[in-house]
XYZ file of C-alpha atoms in Angstrom:
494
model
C -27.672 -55.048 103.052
C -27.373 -53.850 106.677
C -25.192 -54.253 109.590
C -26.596 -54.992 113.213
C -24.621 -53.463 115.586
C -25.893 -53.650 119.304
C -25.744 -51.109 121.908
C -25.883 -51.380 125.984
C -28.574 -49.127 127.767
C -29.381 -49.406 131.313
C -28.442 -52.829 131.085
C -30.025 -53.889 127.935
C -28.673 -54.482 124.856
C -30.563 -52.748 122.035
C -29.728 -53.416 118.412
C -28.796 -50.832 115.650
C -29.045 -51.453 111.958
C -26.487 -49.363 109.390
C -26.558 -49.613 105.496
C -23.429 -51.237 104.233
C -21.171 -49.959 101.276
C -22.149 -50.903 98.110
C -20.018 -53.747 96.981
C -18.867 -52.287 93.305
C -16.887 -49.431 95.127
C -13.596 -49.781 94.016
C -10.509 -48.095 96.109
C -7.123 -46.786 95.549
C -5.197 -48.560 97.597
C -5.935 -51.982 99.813
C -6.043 -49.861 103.520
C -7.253 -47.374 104.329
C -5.719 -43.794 105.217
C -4.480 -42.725 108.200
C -5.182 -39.552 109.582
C -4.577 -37.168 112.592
C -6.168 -34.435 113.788
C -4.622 -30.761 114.056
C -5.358 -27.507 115.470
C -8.788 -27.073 115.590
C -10.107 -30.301 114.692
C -7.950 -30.123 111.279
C -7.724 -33.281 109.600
C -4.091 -34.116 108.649
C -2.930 -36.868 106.292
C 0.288 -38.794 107.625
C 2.909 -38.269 105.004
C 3.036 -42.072 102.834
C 6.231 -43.806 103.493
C 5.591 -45.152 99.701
C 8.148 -43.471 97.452
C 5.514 -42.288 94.289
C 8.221 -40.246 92.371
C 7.998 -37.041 90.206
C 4.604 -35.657 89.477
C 2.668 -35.271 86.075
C 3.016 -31.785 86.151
C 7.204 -32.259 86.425
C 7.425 -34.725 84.577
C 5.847 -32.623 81.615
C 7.966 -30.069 82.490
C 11.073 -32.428 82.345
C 10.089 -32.884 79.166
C 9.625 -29.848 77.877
C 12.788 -28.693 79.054
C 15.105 -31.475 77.719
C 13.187 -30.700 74.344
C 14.279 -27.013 73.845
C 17.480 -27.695 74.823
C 17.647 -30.240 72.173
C 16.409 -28.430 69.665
C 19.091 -26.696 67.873
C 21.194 -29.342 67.355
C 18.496 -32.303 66.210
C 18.098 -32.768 62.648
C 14.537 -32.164 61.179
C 13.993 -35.983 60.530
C 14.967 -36.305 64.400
C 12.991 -33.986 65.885
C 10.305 -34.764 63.777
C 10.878 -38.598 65.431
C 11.369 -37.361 68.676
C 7.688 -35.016 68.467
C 5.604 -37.942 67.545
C 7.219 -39.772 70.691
C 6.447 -37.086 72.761
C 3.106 -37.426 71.189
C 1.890 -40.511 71.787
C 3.546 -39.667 75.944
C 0.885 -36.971 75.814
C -1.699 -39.610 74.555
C -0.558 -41.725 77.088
C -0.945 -39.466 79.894
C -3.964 -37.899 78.864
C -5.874 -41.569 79.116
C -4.403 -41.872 82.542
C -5.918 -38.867 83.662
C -9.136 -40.013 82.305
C -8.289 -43.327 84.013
C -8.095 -41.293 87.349
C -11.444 -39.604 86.676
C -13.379 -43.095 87.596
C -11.696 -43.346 90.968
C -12.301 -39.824 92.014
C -15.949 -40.079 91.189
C -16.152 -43.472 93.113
C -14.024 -41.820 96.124
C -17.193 -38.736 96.176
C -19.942 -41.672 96.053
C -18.060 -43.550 98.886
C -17.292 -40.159 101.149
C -21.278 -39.672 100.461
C -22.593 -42.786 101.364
C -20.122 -42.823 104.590
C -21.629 -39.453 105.649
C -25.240 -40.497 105.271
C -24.188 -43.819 107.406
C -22.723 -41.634 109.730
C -25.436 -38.820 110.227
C -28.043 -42.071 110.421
C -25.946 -43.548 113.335
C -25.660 -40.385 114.487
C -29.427 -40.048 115.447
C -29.376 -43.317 116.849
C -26.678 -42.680 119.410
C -26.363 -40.840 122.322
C -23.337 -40.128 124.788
C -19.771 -40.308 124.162
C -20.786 -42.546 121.199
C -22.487 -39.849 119.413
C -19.473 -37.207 119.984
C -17.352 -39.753 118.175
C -19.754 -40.099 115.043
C -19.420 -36.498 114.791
C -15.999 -36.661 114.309
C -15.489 -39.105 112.379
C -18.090 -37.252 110.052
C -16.037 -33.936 110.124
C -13.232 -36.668 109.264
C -15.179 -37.685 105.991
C -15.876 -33.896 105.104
C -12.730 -32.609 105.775
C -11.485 -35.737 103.398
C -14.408 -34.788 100.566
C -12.669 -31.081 100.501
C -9.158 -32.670 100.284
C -10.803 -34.722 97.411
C -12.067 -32.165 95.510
C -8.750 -29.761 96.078
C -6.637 -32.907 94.527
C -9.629 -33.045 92.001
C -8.756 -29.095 91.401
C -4.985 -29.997 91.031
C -5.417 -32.764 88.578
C -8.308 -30.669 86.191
C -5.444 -28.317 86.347
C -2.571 -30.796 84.522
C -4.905 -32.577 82.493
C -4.909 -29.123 80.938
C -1.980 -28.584 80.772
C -1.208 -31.534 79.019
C -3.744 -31.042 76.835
C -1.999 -27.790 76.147
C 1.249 -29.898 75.533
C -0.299 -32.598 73.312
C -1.707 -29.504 71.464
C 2.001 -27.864 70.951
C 3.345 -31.486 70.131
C 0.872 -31.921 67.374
C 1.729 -28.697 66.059
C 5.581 -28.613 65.861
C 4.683 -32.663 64.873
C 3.024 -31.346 61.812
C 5.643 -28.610 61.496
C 8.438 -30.660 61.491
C 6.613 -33.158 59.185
C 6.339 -30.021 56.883
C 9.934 -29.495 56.835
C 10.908 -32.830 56.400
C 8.942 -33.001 53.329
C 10.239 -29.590 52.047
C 13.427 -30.779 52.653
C 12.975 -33.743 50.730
C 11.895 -31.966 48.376
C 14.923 -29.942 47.996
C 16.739 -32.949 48.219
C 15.039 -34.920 45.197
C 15.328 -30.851 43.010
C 19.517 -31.248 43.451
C 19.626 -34.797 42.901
C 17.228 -33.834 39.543
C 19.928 -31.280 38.868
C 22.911 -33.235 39.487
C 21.722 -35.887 37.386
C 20.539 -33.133 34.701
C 24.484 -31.898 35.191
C 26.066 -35.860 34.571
C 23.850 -36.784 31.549
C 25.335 -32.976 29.874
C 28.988 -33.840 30.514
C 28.276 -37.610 29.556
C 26.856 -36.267 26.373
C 29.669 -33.689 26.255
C 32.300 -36.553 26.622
C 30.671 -38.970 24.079
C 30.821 -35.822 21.510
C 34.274 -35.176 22.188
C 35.586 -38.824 21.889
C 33.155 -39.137 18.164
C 35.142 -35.492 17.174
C 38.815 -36.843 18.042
C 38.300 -40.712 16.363
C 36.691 -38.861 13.564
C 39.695 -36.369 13.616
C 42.687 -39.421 14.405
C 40.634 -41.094 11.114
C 41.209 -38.418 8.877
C 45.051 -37.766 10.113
C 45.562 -41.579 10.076
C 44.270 -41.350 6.035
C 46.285 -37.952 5.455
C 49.630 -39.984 6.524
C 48.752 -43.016 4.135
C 48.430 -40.148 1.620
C 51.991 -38.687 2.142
C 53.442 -42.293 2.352
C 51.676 -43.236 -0.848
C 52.975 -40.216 -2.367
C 56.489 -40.792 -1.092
C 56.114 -44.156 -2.376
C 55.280 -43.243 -5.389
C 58.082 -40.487 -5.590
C 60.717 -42.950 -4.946
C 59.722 -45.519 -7.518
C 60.265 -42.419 -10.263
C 64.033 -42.567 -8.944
C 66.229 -45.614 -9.811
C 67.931 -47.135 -7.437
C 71.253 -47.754 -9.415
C 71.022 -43.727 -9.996
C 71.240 -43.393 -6.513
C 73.852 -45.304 -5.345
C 75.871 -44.120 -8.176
C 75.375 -40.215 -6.721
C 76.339 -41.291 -3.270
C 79.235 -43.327 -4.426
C 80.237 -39.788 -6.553
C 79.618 -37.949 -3.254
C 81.957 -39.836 -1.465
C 84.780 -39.768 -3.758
C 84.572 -36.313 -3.758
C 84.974 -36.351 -0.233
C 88.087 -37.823 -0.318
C 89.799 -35.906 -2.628
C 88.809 -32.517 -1.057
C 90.149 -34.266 2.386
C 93.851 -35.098 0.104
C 93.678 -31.742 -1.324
C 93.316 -29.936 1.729
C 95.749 -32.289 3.455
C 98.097 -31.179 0.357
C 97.534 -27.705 0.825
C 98.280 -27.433 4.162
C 101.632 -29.510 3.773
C 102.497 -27.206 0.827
C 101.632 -23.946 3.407
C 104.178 -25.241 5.806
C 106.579 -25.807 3.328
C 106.017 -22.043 1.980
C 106.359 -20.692 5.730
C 109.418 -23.096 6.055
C 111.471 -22.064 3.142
C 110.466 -18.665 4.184
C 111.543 -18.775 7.137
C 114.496 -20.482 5.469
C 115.133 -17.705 3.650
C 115.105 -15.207 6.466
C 117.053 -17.061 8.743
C 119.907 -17.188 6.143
C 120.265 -13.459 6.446
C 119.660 -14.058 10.285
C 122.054 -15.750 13.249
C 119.920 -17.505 15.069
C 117.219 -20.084 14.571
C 114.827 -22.452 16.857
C 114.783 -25.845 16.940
C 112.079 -28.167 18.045
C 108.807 -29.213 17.824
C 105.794 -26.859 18.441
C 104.073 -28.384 21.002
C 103.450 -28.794 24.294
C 105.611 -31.421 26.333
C 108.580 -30.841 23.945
C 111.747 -28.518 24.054
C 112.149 -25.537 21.764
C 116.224 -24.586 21.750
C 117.794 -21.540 20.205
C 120.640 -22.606 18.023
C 123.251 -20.251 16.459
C 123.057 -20.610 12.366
C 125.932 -18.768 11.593
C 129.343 -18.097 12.329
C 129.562 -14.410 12.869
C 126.663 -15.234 15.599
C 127.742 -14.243 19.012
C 127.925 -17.469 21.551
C 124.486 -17.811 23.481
C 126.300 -17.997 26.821
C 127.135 -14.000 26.154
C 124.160 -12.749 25.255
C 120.682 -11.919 27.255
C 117.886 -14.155 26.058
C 113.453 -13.126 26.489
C 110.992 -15.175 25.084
C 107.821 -13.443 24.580
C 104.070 -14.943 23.485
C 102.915 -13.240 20.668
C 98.954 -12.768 20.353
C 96.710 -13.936 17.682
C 97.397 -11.175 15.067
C 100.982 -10.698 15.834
C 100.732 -7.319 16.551
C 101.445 -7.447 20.647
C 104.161 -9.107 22.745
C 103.707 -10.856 26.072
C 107.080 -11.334 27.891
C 107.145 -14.581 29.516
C 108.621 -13.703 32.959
C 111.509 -15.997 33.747
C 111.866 -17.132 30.398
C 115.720 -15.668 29.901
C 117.383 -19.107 28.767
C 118.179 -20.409 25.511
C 115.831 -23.634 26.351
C 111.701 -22.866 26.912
C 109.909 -26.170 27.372
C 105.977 -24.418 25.876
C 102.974 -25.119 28.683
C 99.567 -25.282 27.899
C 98.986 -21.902 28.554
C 101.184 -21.589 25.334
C 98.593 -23.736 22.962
C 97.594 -21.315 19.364
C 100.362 -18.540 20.203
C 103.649 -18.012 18.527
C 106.611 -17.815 20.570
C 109.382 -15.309 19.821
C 112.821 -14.609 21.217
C 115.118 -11.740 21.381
C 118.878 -12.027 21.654
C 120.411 -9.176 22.810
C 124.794 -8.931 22.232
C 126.728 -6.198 22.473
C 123.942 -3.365 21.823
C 122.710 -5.419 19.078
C 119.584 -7.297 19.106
C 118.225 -10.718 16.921
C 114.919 -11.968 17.165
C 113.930 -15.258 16.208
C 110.141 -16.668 15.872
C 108.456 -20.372 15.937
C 107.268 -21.357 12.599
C 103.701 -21.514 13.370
C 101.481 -21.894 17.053
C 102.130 -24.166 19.483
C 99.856 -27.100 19.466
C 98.398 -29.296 22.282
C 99.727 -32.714 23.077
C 98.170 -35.915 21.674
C 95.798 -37.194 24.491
C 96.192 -34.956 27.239
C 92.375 -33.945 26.767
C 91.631 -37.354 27.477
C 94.152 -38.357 30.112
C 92.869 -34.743 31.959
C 89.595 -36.389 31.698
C 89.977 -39.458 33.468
C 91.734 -37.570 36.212
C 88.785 -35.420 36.692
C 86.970 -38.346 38.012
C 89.218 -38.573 40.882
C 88.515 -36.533 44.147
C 92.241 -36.042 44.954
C 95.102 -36.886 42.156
C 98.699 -37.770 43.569
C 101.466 -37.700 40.969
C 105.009 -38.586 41.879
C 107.588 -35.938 41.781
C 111.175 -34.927 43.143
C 111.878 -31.309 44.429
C 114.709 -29.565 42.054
C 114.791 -26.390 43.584
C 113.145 -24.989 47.054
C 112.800 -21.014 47.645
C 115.374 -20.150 44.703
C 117.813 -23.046 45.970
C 119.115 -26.228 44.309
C 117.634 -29.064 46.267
C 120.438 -31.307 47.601
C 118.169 -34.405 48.178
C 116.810 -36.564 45.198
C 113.826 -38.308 47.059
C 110.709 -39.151 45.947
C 107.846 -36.599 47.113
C 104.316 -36.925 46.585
C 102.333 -33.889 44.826
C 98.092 -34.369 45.602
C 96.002 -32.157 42.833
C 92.870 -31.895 44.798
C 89.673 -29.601 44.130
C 89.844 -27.235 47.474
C 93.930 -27.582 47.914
C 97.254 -28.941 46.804
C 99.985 -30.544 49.064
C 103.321 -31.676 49.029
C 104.596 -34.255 51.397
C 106.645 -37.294 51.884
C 105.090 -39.664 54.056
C 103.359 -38.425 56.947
C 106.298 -34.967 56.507
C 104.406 -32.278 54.855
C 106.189 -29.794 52.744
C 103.785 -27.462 51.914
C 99.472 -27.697 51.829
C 97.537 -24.387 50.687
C 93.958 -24.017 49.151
C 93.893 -22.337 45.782
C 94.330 -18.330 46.166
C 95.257 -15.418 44.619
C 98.692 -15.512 45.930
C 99.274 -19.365 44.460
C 100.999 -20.070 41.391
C 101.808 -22.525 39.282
C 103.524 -22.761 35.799
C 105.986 -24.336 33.587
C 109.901 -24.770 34.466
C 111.137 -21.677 32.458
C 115.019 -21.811 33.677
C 116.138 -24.223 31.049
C 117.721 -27.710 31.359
C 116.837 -30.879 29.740
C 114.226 -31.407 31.997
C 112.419 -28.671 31.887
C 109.469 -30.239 29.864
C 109.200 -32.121 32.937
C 109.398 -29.590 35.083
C 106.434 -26.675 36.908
C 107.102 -24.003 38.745
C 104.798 -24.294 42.153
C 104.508 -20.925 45.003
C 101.969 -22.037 47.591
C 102.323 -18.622 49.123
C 104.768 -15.686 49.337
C 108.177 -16.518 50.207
C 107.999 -19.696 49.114
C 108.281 -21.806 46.112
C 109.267 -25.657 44.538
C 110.424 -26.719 41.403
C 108.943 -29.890 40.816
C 110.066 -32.834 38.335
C 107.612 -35.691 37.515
C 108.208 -39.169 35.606
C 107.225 -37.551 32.228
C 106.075 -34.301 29.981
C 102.225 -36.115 29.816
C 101.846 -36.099 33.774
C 103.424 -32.681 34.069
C 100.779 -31.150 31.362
C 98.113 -32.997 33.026
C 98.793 -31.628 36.638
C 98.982 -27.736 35.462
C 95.598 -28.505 33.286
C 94.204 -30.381 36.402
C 95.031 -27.459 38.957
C 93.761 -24.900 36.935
C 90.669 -26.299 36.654
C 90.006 -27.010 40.013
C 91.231 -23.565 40.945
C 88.771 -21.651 38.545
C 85.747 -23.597 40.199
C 87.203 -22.359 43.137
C 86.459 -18.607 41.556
C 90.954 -18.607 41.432
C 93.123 -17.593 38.349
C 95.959 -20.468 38.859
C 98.914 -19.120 36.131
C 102.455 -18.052 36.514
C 103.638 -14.838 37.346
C 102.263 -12.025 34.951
C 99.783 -14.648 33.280
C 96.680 -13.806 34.970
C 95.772 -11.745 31.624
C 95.958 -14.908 29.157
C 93.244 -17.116 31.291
């Protein structure tokens, strides 16, 4: 196909014809590009206004980057994933570049066949006209050099990704290798860890046979025994038996009467005695020997001196006899025993014009009926308040008769009436407590209480049980508190 283009010499208009473009050229873009020239006749391609982004070349190198950074901390089934994308990127680039190699061959065949149009229409023109076909055709070779430089630069990343889609099939494979090894590891512990579970199955199954086979054989060795225990106790009558125990019992009994018997007949012994000594003796005590009663020495003759005139001790005596305790305070013909006193024998000199009498309890002092028990229930109790009246206060008879309250407690004991406090200490060495020992008829009723130095009570309560039970009570307490709570010179008998 050609072009008629016509031309004006000298007046005439003369007609030119061109070769067109082949129609099956195919172009980049729908316009064509502008250009400018430089310095020299330089052709210069206006900068596109068209944002293209990144390149091929940094987008590999994007890539690449993001990759090793990844690396470390991708799991092999990961990066394995993440190599075969990167993979079938490659692929994908690499058949765009190929895709690129049809329009840069077509842009070479276009810039050729524009040259030869040019250079023809060149010969034909003259002038100006011809001037400006030269230019344009150092337009089309400067653009066939810029072709073949962008030619140079895209030869140069199709390597390169060739390179790259050469390194991602490798580490591919690689990491398809170690995925497989590691599966392979995986399935070799889960062989073994199954190998390990069947063994302590078996193991368990064994043990369980060995013990029913074991609780079978103990089970049959007690249905032995019983059998033969059975069997023993069918060889024994019955009657027999009941007979023996009834025998046993009985026999029982009259050991309990004798013994009961021979302890009445030892007191009766120690009795007459003492009965015997006392008739070649002056003095005698009367009372019961035991605590909360009132032991009296009683003249039992006539050439005995009167009590009033003579000087009176009472003294514990220990187990064996053989050593005295005086009982400091003790100097009256009345002693009202404590429970400090329970399994001693008491003993008591008379002293009358240079001559001296002693005089000693039949047997020990024994505790009261129930005061274990009533102690007991008063243990239970954080703070026990008896009801008392105060006799005597620092030495002196106490003139008033009212009713004071006395509180047992486990850190301290006080004595008040109504909100008046008397006296309130915590349980120390300097503290004491003990039975009345100054006589009187109420001196079973009556302890002897020194908070501190300087200054004491004598207390009476409603009865000889309550009095017991507060000197048991306050002992006790006081010994938890690490405190020996006894009268004065007792501290060696607790």
């Amino acid at each position: 196909m050609t072009k008629v283009s016509p031309e004006f010499v000298g007046g005439e208009v003369q007609m030119y014809t061109f070769k067109s473009v082949s129609a099956d050229v195919s172009f980049a873009s729908n316009q064509f590009p502008k250009y400018k020239l430089g310095p020299d006749f330089q052709i210069l391609e206006e900068a596109s206004l068209e944002n293209k982004g990144p390149s091929l070349k940094e987008v590999v190198e994007e890539e690449t980057t993001r990759l090793t950074e990844q690396h470390k901390r991708l799991s092999v089934r990961d990066l394995a994933s993440k190599f075969d994308k990167n993979l079938s990127s490659a692929a994908k680039l690499a058949n765009e570049a190929k895709l690129r190699d049809a329009p840069s061959l077509e842009g070479h065949v276009l810039l050729k066949k524009l040259r030869d149009a040019l250079e023809t229409l060149k010969g034909r023109l003259a002038g100006r006209n011809k001037e400006d076909v030269e230019i344009a055709i150092s337009m089309v070779e400067a653009l066939a050099v810029r072709l073949t430089q962008k030619e140079g630069d895209l030869i140069q990343e199709k390597f390169e990704v060739n390179k790259l889609v050469s390194i991602l099939k490798q580490a591919s494979e690689d990491a398809k290798k170690l995925v497989n090894q590691e599966r392979s590891f995986a399935c070799a512990e889960i062989e073994s860890a199954r190998a390990v579970v069947q063994r302590i199955g078996e193991a368990l199954e064994e043990q369980e046979t060995n013990s029913q086979v074991s609780g079978k054989q103990e089970v049959e060795e007690l249905m032995e025994e019983i059998q033969e225990a059975r069997r023993i106790r069918l060889l024994h009558q019955p009657s027999k038996v009941m007979d023996m125990e009834h025998e046993v019992r009985a026999l029982r009994i009259q050991i309990n009467e004798k013994s009961v018997v021979s302890v009445k007949l030892q007191n009766e012994l120690a009795m007459s005695k003492r009965t015997e000594q006392n008739k070649s003796q002056l003095y005698q005590i009367i009372g019961s020997e035991s605590v909360g009663s009132i032991l009296r020495i009683q003249p039992c003759s006539d050439e005995a001196v009167d009590l009033s005139k003579c000087s009176i001790q009472w003294y514990r005596l220990s187990s064996e006899c053989s050593r005295r305790e005086p009982i400091l305070g003790a100097d009256k013909s009345v002693y009202a025993p404590e429970p400090i006193d329970v399994g001693r024998v008491l003993e008591a000199d008379i002293v009358s014009n240079g001559l001296k009498a002693s005089v000693t309890t039949i047997g020990q002092v024994d505790q009261a009926a129930g005061l274990g028990n009533f102690v007991e229930t008063l243990l239970r109790k954080s703070n026990t308040e008896f009801s008392v009246v105060i006799a005597q206060m620092n030495g002196r008879n106490y003139s008033s008769r009212s009713v004071h309250s006395f509180h047992v407690g486990k850190m301290r004991m006080k004595l008040n009436k109504g909100w008046i406090t008397k006296a309130r200490d915590s349980y120390s060495g300097s503290m004491q407590l003990c039975g009345f020992r100054g006589g009187g008829n109420s001196a079973a009723k009556s302890l002897f209480w020194q908070p501190r130095k300087g200054q004491s009570f004598v207390l009476v309560f409603d009865s000889e049980r309550e009095r017991n039970g507060a000197l048991v009570l306050a002992r006790k307490h006081a010994l938890e508190c690490n405190v020996n709570l006894a009268g004065p010179d007792d501290d060696a008998l607790l």
